[in-house]
Short mmCIF file of C-alpha atoms and ligand atoms in Angstrom, two decimals:
data_model
loop_
_atom_site.label_atom_id
_atom_site.label_comp_id
_atom_site.label_asym_id
_atom_site.label_seq_id
_atom_site.Cartn_x
_atom_site.Cartn_y
_atom_site.Cartn_z
CA MET A 1 -0.02 0.16 -0.04
CA THR A 2 1.20 3.28 -0.79
CA PRO A 3 0.78 6.13 1.43
CA GLU A 4 -1.67 7.89 -1.27
CA GLN A 5 -3.67 4.52 -1.04
CA PHE A 6 -3.73 4.68 2.63
CA LEU A 7 -5.10 8.20 2.82
CA GLU A 8 -7.62 7.50 0.43
CA ILE A 9 -8.93 4.65 2.84
CA ALA A 10 -8.18 6.48 5.95
CA ARG A 11 -9.98 9.71 4.89
CA VAL A 12 -13.53 8.13 5.24
CA LEU A 13 -12.63 6.50 8.61
CA PRO A 14 -13.42 8.48 11.57
CA GLU A 15 -10.61 7.08 13.99
CA PRO A 16 -7.33 8.75 14.00
CA LEU A 17 -4.84 6.92 11.76
CA LEU A 18 -1.25 7.48 11.00
CA LEU A 19 1.17 5.81 8.49
CA VAL A 20 4.82 6.03 9.74
CA SER A 21 8.05 4.61 8.52
CA SER A 22 10.06 2.29 11.20
CA ASP A 23 12.28 5.17 11.73
CA GLY A 24 9.41 7.53 12.46
CA GLN A 25 8.54 9.64 9.37
CA LEU A 26 5.27 10.50 8.97
CA LEU A 27 4.00 9.14 5.66
CA ALA A 28 0.36 10.11 5.83
CA THR A 29 -2.16 10.88 8.36
CA ASN A 30 -5.90 11.45 8.40
CA GLN A 31 -8.08 14.42 9.39
CA PRO A 32 -8.79 12.94 12.86
CA VAL A 33 -5.24 13.01 13.76
CA ALA A 34 -4.86 16.78 12.68
CA ASP A 35 -8.18 17.37 14.84
CA MET A 36 -6.59 15.80 17.76
CA LEU A 37 -3.40 17.90 17.54
CA GLY A 38 -5.34 20.91 17.01
CA LEU A 39 -3.48 21.57 13.49
CA ARG A 40 -4.16 21.44 9.90
CA ARG A 41 -3.16 18.32 7.82
CA GLN A 42 -0.75 20.45 5.93
CA GLN A 43 1.30 21.27 9.07
CA LEU A 44 1.93 17.44 9.59
CA ARG A 45 3.38 16.92 6.13
CA GLU A 46 7.23 15.81 6.16
CA LYS A 47 7.74 15.73 9.93
CA THR A 48 8.57 12.83 11.87
CA LEU A 49 6.45 11.35 14.81
CA PHE A 50 8.89 12.91 17.70
CA GLU A 51 8.06 16.16 16.91
CA PHE A 52 4.58 15.68 18.21
CA VAL A 53 4.97 13.40 21.10
CA THR A 54 6.61 13.78 24.64
CA GLU A 55 8.18 10.43 24.63
CA SER A 56 12.01 10.05 23.68
CA ALA A 57 12.83 9.34 20.14
CA ASN A 58 14.47 6.22 21.22
CA ASP A 59 11.22 4.91 22.99
CA VAL A 60 9.52 5.69 20.08
CA VAL A 61 11.72 4.12 17.50
CA LYS A 62 11.66 1.00 19.86
CA TYR A 63 7.90 0.65 19.87
CA LEU A 64 7.88 1.25 16.03
CA GLN A 65 10.42 -1.46 15.54
CA ALA A 66 8.29 -3.92 17.85
CA CYS A 67 5.45 -3.09 15.55
CA SER A 68 7.41 -3.80 12.36
CA SER A 69 8.94 -7.01 13.68
CA SER A 70 5.63 -8.60 14.90
CA ARG A 71 2.85 -10.07 12.89
CA ALA A 72 0.38 -9.17 15.53
CA MET A 73 -0.97 -5.80 16.59
CA VAL A 74 1.35 -4.20 19.12
CA ILE A 75 -0.38 -1.99 21.69
CA GLY A 76 1.43 0.99 23.03
CA SER A 77 1.09 4.45 24.67
CA LEU A 78 1.92 7.88 23.18
CA THR A 79 1.47 11.26 24.96
CA LEU A 80 0.46 13.90 22.07
CA ARG A 81 1.74 17.42 22.46
CA LYS A 82 -1.27 19.53 21.31
CA ASN A 83 -0.79 22.75 19.40
CA ASP A 84 -2.12 24.41 22.53
CA GLY A 85 0.54 23.02 24.71
CA GLN A 86 -1.44 20.55 26.31
CA THR A 87 -0.94 16.88 26.34
CA LEU A 88 -3.08 14.03 25.36
CA ILE A 89 -2.20 10.49 26.62
CA CYS A 90 -3.36 7.93 23.72
CA ARG A 91 -3.44 4.29 23.44
CA SER A 92 -1.86 3.36 20.32
CA GLN A 93 -2.16 0.08 18.13
CA GLY A 94 0.33 -0.41 15.60
CA ALA A 95 0.89 -3.06 12.87
CA VAL A 96 3.05 -3.42 10.01
CA ILE A 97 1.83 -3.61 6.60
CA GLN A 98 2.84 -4.85 3.64
CA PRO A 99 5.51 -2.58 1.94
CA TRP A 100 4.74 -1.30 -1.57
CA SER A 101 8.05 -2.78 -3.12
CA PRO A 102 10.44 -5.14 -1.74
CA GLU A 103 13.22 -2.53 -1.59
CA SER A 104 11.06 -0.09 0.37
CA SER A 105 11.21 -0.45 4.34
CA ALA A 106 8.25 -1.54 6.24
CA LEU A 107 5.28 0.63 6.87
CA ILE A 108 3.60 0.83 10.14
CA LEU A 109 -0.12 1.73 10.53
CA LEU A 110 -0.78 3.43 14.05
CA ARG A 111 -4.37 3.71 15.20
CA LEU A 112 -4.67 6.12 17.98
CA GLU A 113 -7.45 6.32 20.76
CA ASN A 114 -7.83 8.72 23.44
CA ARG A 115 -7.06 7.06 26.74
CA ILE A 116 -9.71 9.27 28.81
CA LEU A 117 -12.21 8.32 26.28
CA ALA A 118 -11.16 4.85 25.99
CA SER A 119 -11.16 4.29 29.74
CA SER A 120 -14.56 5.85 30.15
CA ASN A 121 -15.59 3.73 27.60
CA PHE A 122 -13.92 0.92 29.34
CA VAL A 123 -15.93 2.05 32.44
CA LEU A 124 -19.09 2.23 30.51
CA LEU A 125 -18.40 -1.12 29.20
CA ASN A 126 -17.74 -2.59 32.63
CA GLU A 127 -20.88 -1.13 34.23
CA LYS A 128 -22.93 -2.77 31.41
CA ILE A 129 -20.82 -5.92 31.77
CA ASP A 130 -21.63 -5.82 35.63
CA GLU A 131 -25.36 -5.01 34.82
CA LEU A 132 -25.26 -7.95 32.39
CA ALA A 133 -23.82 -10.47 34.95
CA LYS A 134 -26.25 -9.60 37.53
CA GLU A 135 -29.13 -9.95 34.92
CA VAL A 136 -27.63 -13.30 34.30
CA GLN A 137 -27.32 -14.10 37.86
CA ARG A 138 -30.81 -13.01 38.53
CA ARG A 139 -32.16 -15.38 35.84
CA LYS A 140 -30.01 -18.04 36.88
CA GLN A 141 -31.48 -17.69 40.29
CA ALA A 142 -35.21 -17.65 38.77
CA GLU A 143 -34.21 -20.57 36.54
CA GLU A 144 -33.21 -22.40 39.77
CA ALA A 145 -36.08 -21.64 41.71
CA LEU A 146 -38.29 -22.74 38.82
CA TRP A 147 -36.52 -25.74 38.38
CA LYS A 148 -36.73 -26.74 42.30
CA ALA A 149 -40.40 -25.82 42.25
CA ASN A 150 -40.73 -28.06 39.20
CA GLN A 151 -38.73 -30.83 41.03
CA GLU A 152 -40.84 -30.49 44.16
CA LEU A 153 -43.95 -30.91 42.08
CA GLU A 154 -42.62 -33.83 40.01
CA ILE A 155 -41.83 -35.79 43.37
CA ARG A 156 -45.40 -34.63 44.88
CA VAL A 157 -46.96 -35.94 41.48
CA GLU A 158 -44.69 -39.02 41.85
CA GLN A 159 -45.72 -39.48 45.51
CA ARG A 160 -49.57 -39.07 45.01
CA THR A 161 -49.01 -41.65 41.86
CA THR A 162 -47.43 -44.32 43.99
CA VAL A 163 -50.11 -43.92 46.85
CA LEU A 164 -52.59 -44.21 43.93
CA GLN A 165 -51.01 -47.19 42.57
CA GLU A 166 -50.87 -48.58 45.87
CA THR A 167 -54.25 -48.07 46.58
CA LEU A 168 -55.05 -49.51 43.07
CA ASN A 169 -53.10 -52.73 43.72
CA GLU A 170 -54.71 -53.27 47.15
CA LEU A 171 -58.21 -52.93 45.64
CA GLN A 172 -57.31 -55.41 42.93
CA LEU A 173 -55.99 -57.70 45.26
CA THR A 174 -58.92 -57.45 47.42
CA GLN A 175 -61.16 -57.98 44.41
CA THR A 176 -59.06 -60.85 43.29
CA GLN A 177 -59.27 -62.42 46.86
CA LEU A 178 -63.25 -61.87 46.86
CA ILE A 179 -63.63 -63.38 43.70
CA GLN A 180 -61.64 -66.50 44.28
CA ALA A 181 -62.77 -66.86 47.77
CA GLU A 182 -66.25 -66.77 46.43
CA LYS A 183 -65.18 -69.21 43.68
CA MET A 184 -63.55 -71.62 46.28
CA SER A 185 -66.50 -71.36 48.97
CA SER A 186 -69.02 -71.94 46.41
CA LEU A 187 -66.88 -75.16 45.38
CA GLY A 188 -65.91 -75.95 49.05
CA GLN A 189 -69.91 -75.83 49.83
CA MET A 190 -70.77 -77.91 46.78
CA VAL A 191 -68.30 -80.32 47.68
CA ALA A 192 -69.38 -80.44 51.43
CA GLY A 193 -72.93 -80.63 50.37
CA ILE A 194 -72.39 -83.59 48.13
CA ALA A 195 -70.30 -85.09 50.65
CA HIS A 196 -72.91 -85.03 53.16
CA GLU A 197 -75.47 -86.34 50.59
CA ILE A 198 -73.54 -89.05 50.02
CA ASN A 199 -72.58 -90.07 53.12
CA ASN A 200 -76.02 -90.84 54.66
CA PRO A 201 -76.80 -93.53 52.39
CA VAL A 202 -73.63 -94.97 51.88
CA SER A 203 -73.36 -95.28 55.77
CA PHE A 204 -76.50 -97.32 55.80
CA ILE A 205 -75.60 -99.35 53.03
CA HIS A 206 -72.32 -100.14 54.48
CA GLY A 207 -73.91 -100.71 58.26
CA ASN A 208 -76.27 -103.09 56.70
CA LEU A 209 -74.11 -105.17 54.56
CA HIS A 210 -72.56 -107.14 57.40
CA TYR A 211 -76.15 -108.14 58.41
CA ALA A 212 -77.09 -108.67 54.88
CA HIS A 213 -74.30 -111.07 54.56
CA LYS A 214 -74.88 -112.72 57.70
CA TYR A 215 -78.72 -113.27 56.98
CA THR A 216 -77.67 -114.81 53.28
CA GLN A 217 -75.04 -117.26 55.20
CA ASP A 218 -77.98 -118.25 57.53
CA LEU A 219 -80.27 -118.71 54.56
CA ILE A 220 -77.34 -120.87 52.59
CA LYS A 221 -76.89 -122.66 55.84
CA LEU A 222 -80.77 -123.29 55.92
CA VAL A 223 -80.81 -124.52 52.45
CA GLN A 224 -77.91 -126.83 52.75
CA ILE A 225 -79.60 -128.41 56.24
CA TYR A 226 -82.84 -128.96 54.03
CA GLN A 227 -80.72 -130.70 51.37
CA HIS A 228 -79.06 -132.82 54.02
CA PHE A 229 -82.40 -134.00 55.45
CA PHE A 230 -84.55 -134.05 52.23
CA PRO A 231 -82.04 -135.35 49.87
CA ASN A 232 -84.79 -136.55 47.72
CA THR A 233 -86.52 -133.46 46.61
CA PRO A 234 -88.92 -133.12 43.68
CA SER A 235 -87.74 -132.51 40.11
CA GLU A 236 -88.93 -129.01 40.18
CA ILE A 237 -86.71 -127.73 43.17
CA GLN A 238 -83.73 -129.96 41.43
CA GLU A 239 -84.21 -128.21 38.19
CA TYR A 240 -84.19 -124.73 39.81
CA VAL A 241 -81.25 -125.54 41.86
CA GLU A 242 -79.38 -126.23 38.49
CA GLU A 243 -80.85 -123.34 36.66
CA ILE A 244 -79.48 -120.83 39.55
CA ASP A 245 -76.39 -122.68 39.89
CA LEU A 246 -76.87 -122.64 43.57
CA ASN A 247 -73.39 -124.23 44.12
CA PHE A 248 -71.68 -121.24 42.44
CA ILE A 249 -74.18 -119.06 44.25
CA ILE A 250 -72.98 -120.40 47.58
CA GLN A 251 -69.24 -119.81 46.57
CA ASP A 252 -69.61 -116.53 45.08
CA ILE A 253 -71.82 -114.75 47.51
CA THR A 254 -69.05 -114.10 50.05
CA LYS A 255 -66.75 -112.63 47.35
CA LEU A 256 -69.63 -110.53 46.34
CA PHE A 257 -70.20 -109.01 49.76
CA GLN A 258 -66.52 -108.46 50.12
CA SER A 259 -66.41 -106.38 47.01
CA MET A 260 -69.48 -104.55 47.94
CA LYS A 261 -67.78 -103.73 51.44
CA VAL A 262 -64.49 -102.75 49.54
CA GLY A 263 -66.64 -100.47 47.44
CA THR A 264 -68.74 -98.80 50.36
CA GLU A 265 -65.45 -98.20 51.96
CA ARG A 266 -64.16 -96.59 48.95
CA ILE A 267 -67.07 -94.55 48.76
CA GLN A 268 -66.40 -93.49 52.38
CA GLU A 269 -62.80 -92.58 51.71
CA VAL A 270 -64.12 -90.46 48.66
CA VAL A 271 -66.79 -88.55 50.90
CA GLN A 272 -64.01 -88.20 53.78
CA SER A 273 -61.55 -86.69 51.10
CA LEU A 274 -64.20 -84.60 49.80
CA ARG A 275 -64.74 -83.26 53.19
CA ASN A 276 -61.03 -82.77 53.90
CA PHE A 277 -60.92 -80.81 50.67
CA SER A 278 -63.47 -78.49 51.51
CA ARG A 279 -62.36 -78.01 55.11
CA LEU A 280 -64.98 -75.18 55.47
CA ASP A 281 -64.53 -75.31 59.01
CA GLU A 282 -60.85 -75.03 59.07
CA ALA A 283 -59.94 -71.26 59.02
CA GLU A 284 -57.49 -71.67 61.41
CA LEU A 285 -53.70 -72.81 61.41
CA LYS A 286 -53.60 -76.73 61.90
CA GLN A 287 -50.80 -79.11 61.60
CA VAL A 288 -51.46 -81.46 58.70
CA ASN A 289 -50.19 -83.96 56.14
CA ILE A 290 -49.51 -82.01 53.19
CA HIS A 291 -49.82 -85.65 51.03
CA GLU A 292 -53.48 -85.72 52.30
CA GLY A 293 -54.36 -82.35 50.88
CA ILE A 294 -52.47 -83.21 47.76
CA ASP A 295 -54.42 -86.55 47.54
CA ASN A 296 -57.80 -85.21 48.06
CA THR A 297 -57.19 -82.29 45.61
CA LEU A 298 -56.22 -85.21 42.94
CA MET A 299 -59.45 -86.90 43.82
CA ILE A 300 -61.41 -83.98 43.02
CA LEU A 301 -59.74 -83.43 39.84
CA GLU A 302 -59.96 -87.35 39.05
CA HIS A 303 -62.53 -86.95 36.27
CA ARG A 304 -60.00 -84.69 34.48
CA LEU A 305 -57.24 -87.08 34.78
CA GLN A 306 -59.18 -90.18 33.06
CA ALA A 307 -59.20 -90.66 29.14
CA ARG A 308 -62.22 -88.58 27.66
CA HIS A 309 -63.21 -88.02 24.03
CA GLU A 310 -60.16 -86.47 22.69
CA TYR A 311 -58.15 -86.21 25.64
CA PRO A 312 -56.08 -89.17 26.79
CA GLU A 313 -55.56 -90.15 30.03
CA ILE A 314 -53.15 -87.86 32.20
CA LYS A 315 -50.77 -90.17 34.26
CA VAL A 316 -50.18 -88.78 37.78
CA ILE A 317 -46.49 -89.76 39.27
CA LYS A 318 -46.17 -89.20 42.91
CA LYS A 319 -42.90 -88.93 44.40
CA TYR A 320 -43.58 -88.15 47.92
CA SER A 321 -40.78 -88.15 50.82
CA GLN A 322 -41.41 -88.50 54.24
CA LEU A 323 -42.65 -85.31 55.38
CA PRO A 324 -43.38 -83.83 58.86
CA ASN A 325 -46.72 -82.41 59.39
CA VAL A 326 -46.87 -78.72 58.51
CA THR A 327 -48.58 -76.07 60.19
CA CYS A 328 -50.86 -74.08 57.89
CA TYR A 329 -54.28 -73.11 56.59
CA PRO A 330 -55.26 -76.48 55.20
CA GLY A 331 -58.19 -75.10 53.16
CA GLN A 332 -56.04 -72.28 51.53
CA LEU A 333 -53.24 -74.78 50.75
CA ASN A 334 -55.53 -77.25 49.06
CA GLN A 335 -56.73 -74.34 47.02
CA VAL A 336 -53.42 -73.59 46.06
CA PHE A 337 -52.72 -77.40 44.98
CA MET A 338 -56.15 -77.22 42.94
CA ASN A 339 -55.18 -74.14 40.96
CA ILE A 340 -51.74 -75.48 39.96
CA ILE A 341 -53.02 -79.09 39.10
CA ALA A 342 -55.92 -77.53 37.31
CA ASN A 343 -53.48 -75.34 35.20
CA ALA A 344 -51.38 -78.38 34.46
CA ILE A 345 -54.20 -80.42 33.36
CA ASP A 346 -55.48 -77.43 31.03
CA ALA A 347 -51.88 -77.36 29.63
CA LEU A 348 -51.90 -80.94 28.90
CA GLU A 349 -55.30 -80.55 27.20
CA VAL A 350 -54.18 -77.91 24.83
CA SER A 351 -51.16 -80.16 24.18
CA ALA A 352 -53.13 -83.16 23.38
CA VAL A 353 -55.47 -81.18 20.96
CA ASN A 354 -52.27 -79.55 19.36
CA GLY A 355 -50.91 -83.32 18.79
CA GLN A 356 -47.97 -82.95 21.28
CA TRP A 357 -48.28 -86.76 21.71
CA SER A 358 -47.81 -88.60 18.45
CA LYS A 359 -49.98 -91.78 18.20
CA VAL A 360 -48.59 -94.82 17.57
CA ASN A 361 -51.16 -95.84 15.30
CA PRO A 362 -52.31 -92.55 13.82
CA GLN A 363 -55.39 -94.42 12.35
CA THR A 364 -56.97 -95.34 15.65
CA ASN A 365 -58.07 -92.85 18.10
CA HIS A 366 -57.13 -94.95 21.15
CA ASN A 367 -55.69 -93.10 23.86
CA GLN A 368 -54.01 -96.38 25.25
CA THR A 369 -52.08 -96.32 21.92
CA LEU A 370 -50.00 -92.89 22.46
CA THR A 371 -46.17 -93.25 22.89
CA LYS A 372 -44.43 -93.17 26.13
CA ASN A 373 -44.28 -89.37 26.17
CA ASN A 374 -47.81 -89.65 27.59
CA PRO A 375 -49.14 -86.44 29.37
CA GLN A 376 -48.19 -86.68 32.79
CA ILE A 377 -47.94 -84.72 36.11
CA GLU A 378 -45.45 -85.40 38.43
CA ILE A 379 -45.80 -84.35 42.19
CA LYS A 380 -42.89 -84.60 44.08
CA THR A 381 -42.43 -83.69 48.05
CA GLU A 382 -39.20 -82.84 49.57
CA VAL A 383 -37.66 -81.78 52.88
CA ILE A 384 -35.02 -79.03 52.56
CA ASP A 385 -33.96 -78.86 56.22
CA GLU A 386 -35.85 -78.97 59.42
CA LYS A 387 -37.57 -75.67 58.66
CA TRP A 388 -38.48 -76.01 55.23
CA ILE A 389 -40.57 -78.37 52.71
CA THR A 390 -40.93 -78.02 48.96
CA VAL A 391 -44.05 -79.52 46.83
CA SER A 392 -43.21 -79.37 43.29
CA ILE A 393 -45.81 -80.00 40.35
CA VAL A 394 -44.61 -80.51 36.71
CA ASP A 395 -46.44 -81.20 33.56
CA ASN A 396 -45.27 -81.96 30.39
CA GLY A 397 -47.56 -79.82 28.37
CA LEU A 398 -47.13 -76.65 26.26
CA GLY A 399 -44.93 -75.11 28.70
CA ILE A 400 -44.79 -71.10 29.33
CA ASN A 401 -43.22 -68.41 27.09
CA GLU A 402 -41.18 -65.44 28.50
CA GLN A 403 -43.98 -63.30 27.67
CA VAL A 404 -46.61 -65.25 29.75
CA HIS A 405 -44.02 -65.90 32.32
CA SER A 406 -43.40 -62.32 33.27
CA LYS A 407 -47.09 -61.86 33.98
CA LEU A 408 -48.00 -65.31 35.59
CA PHE A 409 -48.88 -64.11 38.89
CA ASP A 410 -50.83 -60.96 37.94
CA PRO A 411 -54.37 -60.67 38.67
CA PHE A 412 -56.53 -61.41 35.85
CA PHE A 413 -53.93 -62.58 33.56
CA THR A 414 -54.91 -65.37 31.61
CA THR A 415 -54.14 -66.98 28.14
CA LYS A 416 -57.42 -68.97 28.34
CA PRO A 417 -60.59 -68.08 26.36
CA VAL A 418 -63.26 -66.06 27.93
CA GLY A 419 -65.40 -68.30 30.19
CA LYS A 420 -62.40 -70.78 30.83
CA GLY A 421 -59.88 -68.87 33.00
CA THR A 422 -60.44 -65.92 35.12
CA GLY A 423 -56.57 -65.47 35.44
CA LEU A 424 -56.83 -65.49 39.23
CA GLY A 425 -55.50 -69.03 40.19
CA LEU A 426 -52.02 -68.16 40.40
CA SER A 427 -52.46 -64.55 41.80
CA ILE A 428 -54.47 -66.06 44.71
CA SER A 429 -51.98 -68.99 45.13
CA TYR A 430 -48.99 -66.63 45.24
CA GLN A 431 -50.82 -64.63 47.84
CA ILE A 432 -51.74 -67.76 49.93
CA ILE A 433 -48.08 -68.92 49.75
CA ALA A 434 -45.99 -65.85 50.10
CA GLU A 435 -48.50 -63.79 52.42
CA LYS A 436 -50.36 -66.21 54.45
CA HIS A 437 -47.68 -68.79 54.84
CA ASN A 438 -44.24 -66.93 54.29
CA GLY A 439 -43.33 -69.26 51.80
CA GLN A 440 -42.15 -69.03 48.10
CA ILE A 441 -43.92 -70.02 44.94
CA SER A 442 -41.69 -69.93 41.68
CA CYS A 443 -42.19 -71.52 37.97
CA PHE A 444 -39.49 -73.00 35.82
CA SER A 445 -40.53 -73.57 32.30
CA VAL A 446 -39.15 -74.75 28.88
CA PRO A 447 -41.55 -73.85 26.21
CA GLY A 448 -43.07 -76.72 24.48
CA LYS A 449 -41.71 -79.22 27.04
CA GLY A 450 -43.90 -78.22 29.98
CA ALA A 451 -43.78 -76.36 33.42
CA GLU A 452 -42.79 -76.77 37.01
CA PHE A 453 -44.28 -74.94 40.04
CA VAL A 454 -42.32 -75.08 43.07
CA ILE A 455 -43.91 -74.26 46.42
CA ARG A 456 -41.54 -73.78 49.50
CA ILE A 457 -43.13 -73.56 52.89
CA PRO A 458 -42.02 -73.37 56.07
CA VAL A 459 -42.96 -76.42 58.45
CA ALA A 460 -43.82 -74.16 61.27
CA HIS A 461 -46.05 -71.14 60.92
CA SER A 462 -44.88 -67.79 62.15
CA ASP A 463 -48.27 -67.26 63.81
CA GLU A 464 -47.85 -70.17 65.63
CA ILE A 465 -44.52 -69.67 67.27
N1 LIG B 1 -48.79 -75.55 33.70
C1 LIG B 1 -48.93 -74.32 32.89
N2 LIG B 1 -48.72 -74.73 31.79
C2 LIG B 1 -48.77 -73.61 30.72
N3 LIG B 1 -49.45 -72.36 31.17
C3 LIG B 1 -49.51 -72.19 32.38
C4 LIG B 1 -49.45 -73.34 33.33
N4 LIG B 1 -50.06 -72.62 34.47
C5 LIG B 1 -50.26 -71.46 34.15
N5 LIG B 1 -50.13 -71.10 33.10
C6 LIG B 1 -50.32 -69.89 32.13
O1 LIG B 1 -50.53 -68.96 33.25
C7 LIG B 1 -51.90 -68.11 32.92
C8 LIG B 1 -52.27 -67.72 34.43
O2 LIG B 1 -52.85 -68.85 35.15
P1 LIG B 1 -53.98 -68.62 36.36
O3 LIG B 1 -54.09 -70.07 37.06
O4 LIG B 1 -53.50 -67.47 37.18
O5 LIG B 1 -55.28 -68.36 35.52
P2 LIG B 1 -55.96 -69.00 34.75
O6 LIG B 1 -55.84 -70.59 34.68
O7 LIG B 1 -56.04 -68.42 33.42
O8 LIG B 1 -57.64 -68.81 35.12
P3 LIG B 1 -58.33 -69.24 36.58
O9 LIG B 1 -57.29 -70.10 37.30
O10 LIG B 1 -58.56 -68.28 37.13
O11 LIG B 1 -59.44 -70.05 35.86
C9 LIG B 1 -52.75 -69.14 32.34
O12 LIG B 1 -53.70 -68.73 31.63
C10 LIG B 1 -51.83 -69.82 31.40
O13 LIG B 1 -51.55 -68.96 30.29
MG1 LIG B 2 -55.90 -71.47 36.62
#
């Protein structure tokens, strides 16, 4: 850039600008410089910088050299001697600019700034920064307060939601218990009613069997005495004795009474089991034989275990260990066995319909011809230690997939068609085992292969100790 080019540009700029050589020669200045010094621009022509500043020539040259050897802008201070004799302290910013030819020496562009003005600008700027900082602070505080209030609100909403959720859960649980209790109590009442109705006639059949047997024996004896004293009976009697095969009757009648006795005893056992199952009277803790509860439950479900229509027989394999009597609510525990075994039967029935067990002869529909992978339920009891026992109920039905597994114990969760399942069986079982007996109930399953439910209960009940 030549001094003329510089002047072209500097003329329009409002700030004081000077173009000087590194030895202090004033090459060009603009009007604001002349104004600052109180001179006309012509008076600055062919002058040196030293003539207008109070600093020593040495200091000024040092500053200019610093400017010409640096690529960055160099800040300095120059005290101008004004035409009226006053001095003016200026901040100067110096930068070397490209010489117009390689031979020419470095040119330095100086920009002056009245120190007082600059510092008052600085003060103003500081004040502004202060104000801004305060404003920022205020906004930050407001934001923080807002955030806090928001947090508190969120916590309160969360607390309220938790309380509501808990209430909802409790209500659902109560509803569950009520429905299941109602279900079980009507089943219990029906079972107890049937047991009672059967019990009376069976009792007098069983009671009279003994006399019926004795009376027939007496009558047979009487016939035999007749035969002895009157061997030559009329032909009609002879024919009739042959027709009815009297000798066979005499031999068979004792067996007949014996089997009738066994039959009525069996009915009495069944009645006793039904009564035990309903255990309507036992809302209190009792020491019971767990196996009896399981057997009674199996008996109630017996009709579902036998082969029917498209369903094959379900084999029950019992692997009972020597168990101590367990203190529990027997009616409730039976309810758990009932729910789990009924679920196993449901699963096995679905598997049977789906053809999980291939038939040996696909032409026949005989359930007996199934392969050895017959539908089965295994019930195993074990003593873990002197305090705990387990009951495990395993089926080889369709099993339980991940999705179902995670909701298994949720109230009203069911995969069964409407009208078949209420989805309460396992949730109530969980409640009975976990809450009423301080035990645990868990489920393991390999989808497609079956499911296992393990109940772990303490031998002694905490309410009893
Ligand atoms: N042994 C099992 N094999 C496969 N699925 C099972 C088994 N036991 C339970 N389930 C699944 O768990 C679901 C929930 O069982 P739960 O006993 O709680 O209800 P439900 O049997 O459907 O109805 P409810 O017992 O009230 O009649 C069942 O619908 C079924 O999908
Ligand atoms: Mg069920």
